[in-house]
């Protein structure tokens, strides 16, 4: 079973629009970590955020914000006022304490911001 | 801190030859390193987990004799693709972390093309 689901395969938005990338996860652990990574065309993974299972406080970092809701097992990512440089593939990932910190990645959402 | 260097970033090799990819933790000692493979437009799939000084643990379906992993020191793990074939062409990326530390750091990846 897929532990991390990113239902949106591809999204296109016009520059300056807001966009939300969805992430739903599945785990039986009480302690776990959720991540978002950005993968630009060059391929490297750029770390965006880490959230542990005990901290449901939403976070804002510049134009980025994250909404963590344990009740729905979701960890959604919103980009406000999108820019062309935001075009990339975004991965949501889960790390469970019980399995040695292996990452389970979602299938990624390819975001294209049109100028 | 927590920088992981992966080398080479790109390699093209002839079918039947072997290729070695290095993953180094530059400013910390990595007790565990993970190797992932990513096919075009797909997610990252864990290939194997290596702990310093012990044999790597391979995921189901990954040929241990083809993908040789060596984690001889706390700062270096290598992945050798032996007798490479075109179907091994992929993006390989490593991650490294310390025991008990979450939020593993990823290398910049290696794009392997076998011709």
XYZ file of N, CA and C in Angstrom:
690
model
N 0.849 -1.191 0.000
C 0.000 0.000 0.000
C 0.884 1.241 0.000
N 0.446 2.232 -0.708
C 1.208 3.476 -0.802
C 1.123 4.203 0.522
N 2.269 4.537 1.086
C 2.254 5.230 2.370
C 2.045 6.733 2.203
N 2.475 7.250 1.059
C 2.321 8.678 0.798
C 1.655 8.841 -0.564
N 0.578 9.539 -0.583
C -0.177 9.734 -1.817
C -0.218 11.205 -2.195
N 0.245 11.480 -3.377
C 0.116 12.812 -3.952
C -0.764 12.647 -5.181
N -2.014 12.967 -5.017
C -2.989 12.676 -6.063
C -2.804 13.537 -7.306
N -2.235 14.704 -7.133
C -2.049 15.619 -8.273
C -0.730 15.276 -8.971
N -0.841 14.806 -10.188
C 0.361 14.455 -10.931
C 1.014 15.693 -11.524
N 0.189 16.523 -12.131
C 0.694 17.744 -12.758
C -0.265 18.893 -12.476
N 0.299 20.033 -12.202
C -0.498 21.243 -11.996
C 0.145 22.382 -12.774
N -0.692 23.163 -13.436
C -0.203 24.377 -14.104
C -0.966 25.568 -13.558
N -0.244 26.589 -13.216
C -0.867 27.820 -12.743
C -0.200 28.989 -13.441
N -0.914 30.085 -13.461
C -0.358 31.313 -14.017
C 0.373 32.046 -12.903
N 1.461 32.641 -13.258
C 2.265 33.369 -12.275
C 1.403 34.280 -11.408
N 1.750 34.301 -10.129
C 1.074 35.092 -9.102
C -0.174 34.414 -8.537
N -0.567 33.313 -9.115
C -1.675 32.574 -8.524
C -1.162 31.785 -7.324
N -2.071 31.464 -6.412
C -1.749 30.581 -5.306
C -2.001 29.139 -5.745
N -1.229 28.219 -5.194
C -1.429 26.811 -5.551
C -1.178 25.949 -4.322
N -2.007 24.937 -4.166
C -1.864 24.009 -3.042
C -1.576 22.616 -3.563
N -0.535 22.022 -3.025
C -0.159 20.659 -3.380
C -0.598 19.744 -2.241
N -1.325 18.712 -2.599
C -1.898 17.831 -1.579
C -0.987 16.652 -1.265
N -1.030 16.230 -0.011
C -0.269 15.065 0.421
C -1.066 14.353 1.504
N -1.311 13.080 1.280
C -1.993 12.261 2.272
C -1.077 11.104 2.615
N -0.958 10.815 3.884
C -0.025 9.767 4.305
C -0.739 8.695 5.115
N -0.051 7.582 5.276
C -0.611 6.466 6.033
C 0.481 5.856 6.897
N 0.230 5.774 8.179
C 1.180 5.157 9.090
C 0.485 4.707 10.353
N 1.037 3.702 10.993
C 0.496 3.241 12.269
C 1.367 3.725 13.425
N 2.489 4.336 13.096
C 3.365 4.852 14.142
C 2.756 6.090 14.775
N 3.043 6.281 16.031
C 2.607 7.515 16.693
C 3.657 8.601 16.528
N 4.887 8.172 16.304
C 5.973 9.123 16.061
C 6.433 8.983 14.619
N 6.329 10.033 13.892
C 6.759 10.008 12.494
C 7.069 11.434 12.058
N 7.686 11.519 10.897
C 8.088 12.823 10.372
C 7.602 12.960 8.937
N 7.189 14.134 8.612
C 6.728 14.437 7.265
C 7.621 15.502 6.659
N 7.855 15.382 5.375
C 8.765 16.277 4.687
C 8.173 16.723 3.356
N 8.649 17.859 2.912
C 8.440 18.280 1.530
C 9.808 18.603 0.935
N 10.002 18.109 -0.285
C 11.221 18.393 -1.028
C 10.842 18.946 -2.399
N 11.692 19.812 -2.901
C 11.539 20.350 -4.245
C 12.632 19.746 -5.121
N 12.265 19.281 -6.303
C 13.248 18.739 -7.230
C 13.188 19.525 -8.537
N 14.100 20.453 -8.719
C 14.135 21.204 -9.978
C 14.657 20.319 -11.100
N 14.621 20.799 -12.336
C 15.078 19.971 -13.466
C 16.495 19.437 -13.317
N 17.325 20.118 -12.578
C 18.700 19.639 -12.385
C 18.755 18.348 -11.562
N 17.700 18.036 -10.833
C 17.610 16.736 -10.180
C 17.832 16.686 -8.687
N 18.558 17.641 -8.143
C 18.831 17.518 -6.711
C 17.557 17.733 -5.897
N 17.520 17.159 -4.718
C 16.384 17.331 -3.822
C 16.664 18.498 -2.883
N 15.790 19.459 -2.896
C 15.940 20.622 -2.036
C 14.972 20.485 -0.879
N 15.525 20.422 0.323
C 14.706 20.273 1.523
C 13.889 21.545 1.753
N 12.601 21.373 2.013
C 11.734 22.528 2.272
C 11.290 22.579 3.721
N 10.811 21.438 4.225
C 10.314 21.447 5.597
C 10.286 20.043 6.175
N 10.422 19.953 7.478
C 10.221 18.724 8.231
C 9.243 19.033 9.360
N 8.296 18.150 9.558
C 7.311 18.326 10.622
C 7.180 17.012 11.373
N 7.257 17.024 12.703
C 7.061 15.787 13.439
C 5.600 15.613 13.808
N 5.252 14.398 14.138
C 3.850 14.037 14.332
C 3.213 14.701 15.540
N 4.020 15.244 16.423
C 3.460 15.858 17.631
C 3.255 17.362 17.486
N 3.601 17.875 16.338
C 3.516 19.312 16.140
C 2.575 19.610 14.979
N 1.340 19.892 15.300
C 0.358 20.169 14.253
C 0.248 21.643 13.915
N 1.094 22.421 14.486
C 1.045 23.847 14.197
C 1.395 24.096 12.745
N 0.593 24.891 12.089
C 0.895 25.230 10.711
C 2.110 26.139 10.640
N 2.788 26.079 9.522
C 4.014 26.850 9.395
C 4.004 27.677 8.132
N 4.559 28.847 8.254
C 4.675 29.743 7.104
C 6.132 30.158 6.981
N 6.620 30.081 5.750
C 7.979 30.528 5.470
C 7.958 31.300 4.167
N 7.899 32.586 4.284
C 7.823 33.413 3.082
C 6.544 33.134 2.312
N 6.693 32.719 1.067
C 5.507 32.431 0.248
C 5.009 31.004 0.445
N 5.742 30.226 1.238
C 5.377 28.834 1.456
C 4.619 28.677 2.780
N 3.635 27.824 2.778
C 2.950 27.492 4.022
C 2.537 26.029 3.976
N 2.446 25.447 5.167
C 2.118 24.032 5.263
C 0.995 23.844 6.258
N 0.063 22.978 5.904
C -1.085 22.680 6.760
C -1.052 21.205 7.111
N -0.777 20.914 8.376
C -0.671 19.536 8.845
C -1.924 19.222 9.640
N -2.660 18.223 9.215
C -3.863 17.822 9.924
C -3.835 16.321 10.153
N -3.597 15.931 11.397
C -3.542 14.510 11.718
C -4.897 13.852 11.550
N -5.962 14.588 11.771
C -7.302 14.007 11.681
C -7.601 13.478 10.290
N -6.999 14.098 9.281
C -7.214 13.656 7.903
C -5.931 13.082 7.296
N -4.887 12.932 8.119
C -3.595 12.409 7.642
C -3.117 13.166 6.413
N -3.169 14.463 6.519
C -2.758 15.272 5.370
C -1.700 16.289 5.772
N -0.875 16.593 4.814
C 0.201 17.572 5.032
C 0.340 18.349 3.733
N -0.539 19.323 3.566
C -0.613 20.053 2.307
C 0.318 21.256 2.283
N 0.723 21.603 1.095
C 1.738 22.640 0.877
C 1.161 23.698 -0.061
N 1.189 24.935 0.382
C 0.648 26.027 -0.427
C 1.742 27.020 -0.781
N 1.783 27.359 -2.040
C 2.681 28.417 -2.518
C 1.808 29.611 -2.857
N 2.096 30.702 -2.238
C 1.338 31.938 -2.467
C 2.067 32.783 -3.514
N 1.292 33.403 -4.368
C 1.876 34.279 -5.398
C 2.998 33.558 -6.138
N 2.637 32.489 -6.803
C 3.631 31.620 -7.438
C 4.507 32.384 -8.435
N 5.711 31.884 -8.579
C 6.670 32.464 -9.510
C 7.191 31.373 -10.444
N 7.720 31.791 -11.563
C 8.235 30.831 -12.543
C 9.300 29.921 -11.912
N 10.085 30.467 -11.003
C 11.146 29.672 -10.357
C 10.596 28.568 -9.464
N 9.306 28.639 -9.206
C 8.693 27.574 -8.397
C 8.419 26.326 -9.229
N 8.568 26.418 -10.523
C 8.330 25.266 -11.387
C 9.311 24.157 -11.051
N 8.786 23.012 -10.691
C 9.621 21.886 -10.258
C 8.690 20.732 -9.939
N 9.292 19.619 -9.574
C 8.510 18.509 -9.035
C 8.641 18.562 -7.516
N 7.530 18.435 -6.841
C 7.525 18.509 -5.386
C 7.142 17.148 -4.818
N 7.957 16.694 -3.886
C 7.727 15.399 -3.258
C 7.381 15.574 -1.793
N 6.379 14.855 -1.385
C 6.047 14.727 0.021
C 6.641 13.398 0.481
N 7.147 13.334 1.704
C 7.771 12.099 2.172
C 7.457 11.861 3.638
N 7.482 10.602 4.012
C 7.190 10.177 5.374
C 8.374 9.372 5.899
N 8.742 9.624 7.128
C 9.756 8.818 7.789
C 9.166 8.302 9.095
N 9.136 6.978 9.239
C 8.575 6.376 10.437
C 9.686 6.036 11.405
N 9.460 6.276 12.669
C 10.500 6.009 13.660
C 10.854 4.534 13.711
N 9.889 3.682 13.460
C 10.101 2.248 13.662
C 10.909 1.573 12.573
N 11.157 2.208 11.464
C 11.852 1.519 10.373
C 13.170 2.186 10.037
N 13.845 2.713 11.010
C 15.195 3.198 10.794
C 15.317 4.408 9.923
N 14.306 5.207 9.927
C 14.370 6.485 9.229
C 14.387 6.386 7.713
N 13.933 5.269 7.185
C 13.758 5.182 5.735
C 12.684 6.172 5.304
N 12.891 6.768 4.162
C 11.911 7.699 3.618
C 10.977 6.977 2.664
N 9.714 7.284 2.776
C 8.726 6.847 1.799
C 8.284 8.095 1.040
N 8.533 8.087 -0.243
C 8.193 9.252 -1.052
C 6.854 9.073 -1.752
N 6.158 10.169 -1.908
C 4.995 10.176 -2.780
C 5.471 10.166 -4.220
N 4.532 10.126 -5.138
C 4.882 10.050 -6.547
C 5.216 11.409 -7.145
N 5.065 12.444 -6.346
C 5.464 13.766 -6.809
C 4.372 14.498 -7.559
N 4.417 15.801 -7.453
C 3.526 16.679 -8.217
C 4.391 17.628 -9.035
N 4.200 17.585 -10.319
C 4.956 18.460 -11.209
C 4.217 19.786 -11.346
N 4.830 20.833 -10.870
C 4.219 22.163 -10.911
C 4.854 22.995 -12.013
N 4.025 23.542 -12.861
C 4.495 24.457 -13.888
C 3.833 25.809 -13.654
N 4.651 26.814 -13.507
C 4.144 28.168 -13.339
C 4.368 28.908 -14.658
N 3.277 29.324 -15.235
C 3.317 29.956 -16.553
C 3.451 31.464 -16.392
N 4.424 32.045 -17.075
C 4.612 33.504 -16.924
C 3.476 34.298 -17.558
N 25.543 22.954 8.212
C 25.975 21.593 8.517
C 25.154 20.569 7.767
N 25.486 19.287 7.955
C 24.778 18.166 7.348
C 24.787 18.237 5.827
N 25.993 18.269 5.280
C 26.136 18.308 3.826
C 26.530 16.933 3.328
N 25.865 16.510 2.268
C 26.175 15.234 1.632
C 26.624 15.511 0.205
N 27.787 14.984 -0.126
C 28.337 15.168 -1.467
C 28.232 13.870 -2.239
N 27.735 13.946 -3.442
C 27.605 12.762 -4.279
C 28.352 12.999 -5.574
N 29.094 11.985 -5.986
C 29.951 12.133 -7.164
C 30.011 10.825 -7.937
N 29.959 10.824 -9.264
C 29.831 11.997 -10.119
C 28.371 12.445 -10.247
N 28.157 13.603 -10.797
C 26.788 14.071 -10.995
C 26.196 13.484 -12.265
N 27.061 13.217 -13.209
C 26.612 12.611 -14.453
C 27.648 11.628 -14.940
N 27.208 10.504 -15.464
C 28.144 9.553 -16.043
C 27.473 8.818 -17.195
N 28.240 8.669 -18.260
C 27.795 7.887 -19.411
C 28.781 6.736 -19.553
N 28.269 5.537 -19.619
C 29.167 4.394 -19.737
C 28.641 3.432 -20.798
N 29.523 2.584 -21.225
C 29.147 1.592 -22.230
C 28.521 0.384 -21.557
N 27.626 -0.239 -22.253
C 26.971 -1.429 -21.744
C 28.013 -2.492 -21.403
N 27.858 -3.093 -20.226
C 28.792 -4.127 -19.805
C 29.878 -3.652 -18.866
N 30.047 -2.357 -18.764
C 31.063 -1.820 -17.849
C 30.442 -1.550 -16.481
N 31.310 -1.263 -15.524
C 30.858 -0.988 -14.159
C 31.065 0.484 -13.822
N 30.198 1.001 -13.002
C 30.256 2.410 -12.616
C 30.164 2.516 -11.098
N 31.021 3.327 -10.526
C 30.994 3.533 -9.069
C 30.514 4.934 -8.753
N 29.563 5.018 -7.832
C 29.034 6.308 -7.380
C 29.376 6.469 -5.903
N 29.887 7.629 -5.550
C 30.291 7.877 -4.173
C 29.336 8.830 -3.466
N 29.124 8.562 -2.200
C 28.285 9.413 -1.360
C 29.060 9.696 -0.084
N 29.351 10.972 0.142
C 30.149 11.350 1.306
C 29.395 12.325 2.199
N 29.463 12.088 3.487
C 28.962 13.076 4.435
C 30.150 13.959 4.804
N 30.017 15.255 4.542
C 31.182 16.130 4.641
C 31.447 16.655 6.049
N 30.424 16.852 6.821
C 30.645 17.488 8.115
C 29.998 16.731 9.261
N 29.680 15.474 9.025
C 29.144 14.654 10.100
C 29.402 13.189 9.785
N 29.273 12.366 10.795
C 29.471 10.933 10.598
C 28.119 10.276 10.383
N 28.011 9.591 9.273
C 26.734 8.997 8.888
C 26.716 7.520 9.248
N 25.921 7.165 10.227
C 25.840 5.754 10.599
C 25.008 4.965 9.592
N 24.116 5.649 8.926
C 23.257 4.980 7.950
C 23.198 5.788 6.667
N 23.278 5.086 5.563
C 23.090 5.741 4.270
C 22.073 4.950 3.466
N 21.277 5.666 2.724
C 20.264 5.058 1.876
C 20.578 5.365 0.417
N 20.285 4.403 -0.433
C 20.433 4.616 -1.874
C 19.065 4.481 -2.533
N 18.749 5.489 -3.342
C 17.473 5.510 -4.039
C 17.721 5.552 -5.544
N 16.719 5.090 -6.284
C 16.762 5.175 -7.743
C 15.490 5.858 -8.208
N 15.628 6.696 -9.200
C 14.483 7.409 -9.726
C 14.489 7.320 -11.245
N 13.469 6.667 -11.789
C 13.301 6.628 -13.236
C 12.594 7.899 -13.671
N 12.747 8.264 -14.958
C 12.162 9.530 -15.436
C 10.686 9.661 -15.089
N 10.359 10.804 -14.546
C 8.992 11.154 -14.202
C 8.377 10.199 -13.171
N 9.204 9.588 -12.384
C 8.706 8.707 -11.339
C 9.275 9.135 -9.988
N 8.795 8.480 -8.970
C 9.223 8.837 -7.628
C 10.551 8.163 -7.283
N 11.064 8.473 -6.126
C 12.289 7.845 -5.659
C 11.944 6.522 -4.986
N 12.654 5.491 -5.382
C 12.415 4.182 -4.807
C 13.668 3.737 -4.063
N 13.484 3.317 -2.832
C 14.615 2.871 -2.040
C 15.190 1.586 -2.624
N 16.509 1.591 -2.799
C 17.182 0.391 -3.284
C 17.748 -0.412 -2.115
N 18.445 0.295 -1.228
C 19.133 -0.407 -0.147
C 19.479 0.547 0.980
N 19.679 -0.060 2.124
C 20.093 0.668 3.324
C 21.443 0.129 3.753
N 22.375 0.997 3.995
C 23.684 0.525 4.438
C 24.062 1.158 5.762
N 24.552 0.321 6.646
C 25.066 0.775 7.930
C 26.569 0.550 7.947
N 27.277 1.479 8.489
C 28.727 1.424 8.502
C 29.231 0.114 9.107
N 30.082 -0.552 8.360
C 30.709 -1.767 8.857
C 29.893 -3.039 8.712
N 28.722 -2.944 8.138
C 27.923 -4.161 7.963
C 27.392 -4.235 6.537
N 26.847 -5.392 6.203
C 26.322 -5.573 4.841
C 25.061 -4.750 4.641
N 24.887 -4.319 3.414
C 23.707 -3.523 3.102
C 22.461 -4.402 3.077
N 21.352 -3.786 3.377
C 20.049 -4.458 3.297
C 19.360 -3.977 2.036
N 19.045 -4.909 1.147
C 18.468 -4.556 -0.141
C 16.949 -4.706 -0.114
N 16.286 -3.828 -0.835
C 14.845 -3.937 -0.974
C 14.511 -5.068 -1.949
N 13.310 -5.545 -1.811
C 12.858 -6.630 -2.673
C 12.945 -6.217 -4.129
N 13.504 -7.099 -4.922
C 13.590 -6.828 -6.352
C 14.878 -6.162 -6.775
N 15.702 -5.762 -5.840
C 16.981 -5.132 -6.171
C 18.075 -6.198 -6.107
N 18.807 -6.360 -7.201
C 19.838 -7.397 -7.251
C 21.090 -6.960 -6.519
N 21.392 -7.653 -5.442
C 22.543 -7.270 -4.640
C 23.862 -7.495 -5.364
N 23.878 -8.466 -6.281
C 25.120 -8.734 -7.013
C 25.350 -7.716 -8.125
N 24.306 -7.034 -8.492
C 24.428 -6.048 -9.550
C 24.717 -4.663 -8.964
N 24.088 -4.389 -7.861
C 24.258 -3.082 -7.212
C 25.020 -3.306 -5.902
N 26.330 -3.177 -6.001
C 27.187 -3.434 -4.854
C 27.319 -2.178 -4.012
N 27.011 -2.327 -2.741
C 27.081 -1.186 -1.840
C 28.125 -1.456 -0.765
N 28.995 -0.484 -0.574
C 30.033 -0.573 0.436
C 29.966 0.656 1.325
N 29.893 0.433 2.618
C 29.830 1.545 3.586
C 30.969 1.333 4.568
N 32.181 1.545 4.062
C 33.378 1.181 4.813
C 33.726 2.154 5.923
N 33.236 3.366 5.829
C 33.551 4.335 6.876
C 32.306 5.150 7.192
N 32.405 5.939 8.235
C 31.244 6.731 8.661
C 30.999 7.932 7.772
N 31.865 8.136 6.789
C 31.668 9.286 5.910
C 31.560 8.918 4.444
N 31.634 7.643 4.125
C 31.637 7.265 2.716
C 30.865 5.977 2.480
N 29.967 6.052 1.513
C 29.291 4.863 1.013
C 29.403 4.898 -0.506
N 29.608 3.736 -1.106
C 29.697 3.681 -2.565
C 28.680 2.687 -3.115
N 28.154 3.026 -4.280
C 27.252 2.155 -5.024
C 27.931 1.850 -6.340
N 28.166 0.574 -6.602
C 28.759 0.175 -7.873
C 27.724 -0.574 -8.687
N 27.449 -0.055 -9.867
C 26.552 -0.731 -10.798
C 27.427 -1.607 -11.677
N 27.327 -2.888 -11.499
C 28.192 -3.813 -12.230
C 27.526 -4.264 -13.523
N 28.345 -4.447 -14.542
C 27.864 -4.898 -15.847
C 26.590 -4.132 -16.229
N 26.744 -2.830 -16.312
C 25.580 -1.966 -16.534
C 24.936 -2.230 -17.891
N 23.626 -2.119 -17.929
C 22.850 -2.248 -19.153
C 21.985 -1.003 -19.321
N 21.512 -0.779 -20.520
C 20.697 0.429 -20.749
C 19.531 0.578 -19.779
N 18.957 -0.535 -19.349
C 17.816 -0.437 -18.418
C 18.231 0.044 -17.028
N 19.546 0.100 -16.776
C 20.031 0.635 -15.497
C 20.149 2.153 -15.550
N 19.953 2.713 -16.714
C 20.004 4.173 -16.832
C 18.932 4.780 -15.942
N 19.356 5.654 -15.071
C 18.431 6.191 -14.084
C 19.130 7.300 -13.312
N 18.410 7.886 -12.399
C 18.955 8.893 -11.486
C 19.115 8.224 -10.136
N 20.340 8.193 -9.637
C 20.618 7.547 -8.361
C 20.944 8.627 -7.336
N 20.341 8.512 -6.165
C 20.550 9.540 -5.149
C 20.723 8.889 -3.786
N 21.628 9.416 -3.008
C 21.889 8.851 -1.693
C 21.419 9.821 -0.617
N 21.204 9.286 0.549
C 20.934 10.139 1.702
C 21.704 9.581 2.887
N 22.032 10.441 3.803
C 22.855 10.046 4.938
C 22.348 10.706 6.202
N 22.527 10.006 7.310
C 22.105 10.587 8.569
C 22.786 9.921 9.745
N 22.692 10.576 10.875
C 23.235 10.024 12.109
C 22.158 9.258 12.835
N 22.588 8.344 13.693
C 21.641 7.547 14.467
C 20.770 8.466 15.308
N 19.488 8.234 15.215
C 18.555 9.030 16.001
C 18.212 10.372 15.406
N 18.814 10.688 14.280
C 18.524 11.980 13.669
C 17.556 11.797 12.521
N 16.522 12.593 12.524
C 15.566 12.531 11.433
C 15.835 13.668 10.473
N 15.246 13.595 9.315
C 15.508 14.638 8.334
C 16.817 14.381 7.630
N 16.934 13.245 7.032
C 18.154 12.890 6.355
C 18.467 13.854 5.229
N 19.738 14.065 5.036
C 20.213 14.948 3.983
C 20.493 14.143 2.732
N 20.113 14.675 1.600
C 20.280 13.988 0.329
C 21.455 14.546 -0.452
N 22.115 13.643 -1.185
C 23.128 14.080 -2.120
C 22.457 14.716 -3.329
N 23.263 15.228 -4.226
C 22.721 15.939 -5.393
C 22.361 14.995 -6.528
N 22.644 13.701 -6.346
C 22.219 12.737 -7.343
C 23.232 12.493 -8.446
N 23.109 11.319 -9.061
C 23.961 10.934 -10.190
C 23.066 10.445 -11.313
N 23.206 11.088 -12.451
C 22.419 10.656 -13.619
C 23.282 9.693 -14.429
N 22.885 8.443 -14.440
C 23.626 7.402 -15.149
C 22.945 7.102 -16.475
N 23.728 7.142 -17.532
C 23.238 6.762 -18.859
C 24.123 5.647 -19.380
N 23.515 4.533 -19.684
C 24.258 3.396 -20.211
C 23.935 3.270 -21.701
N 24.965 3.316 -22.519
C 24.739 3.288 -23.980
C 25.253 1.982 -24.605
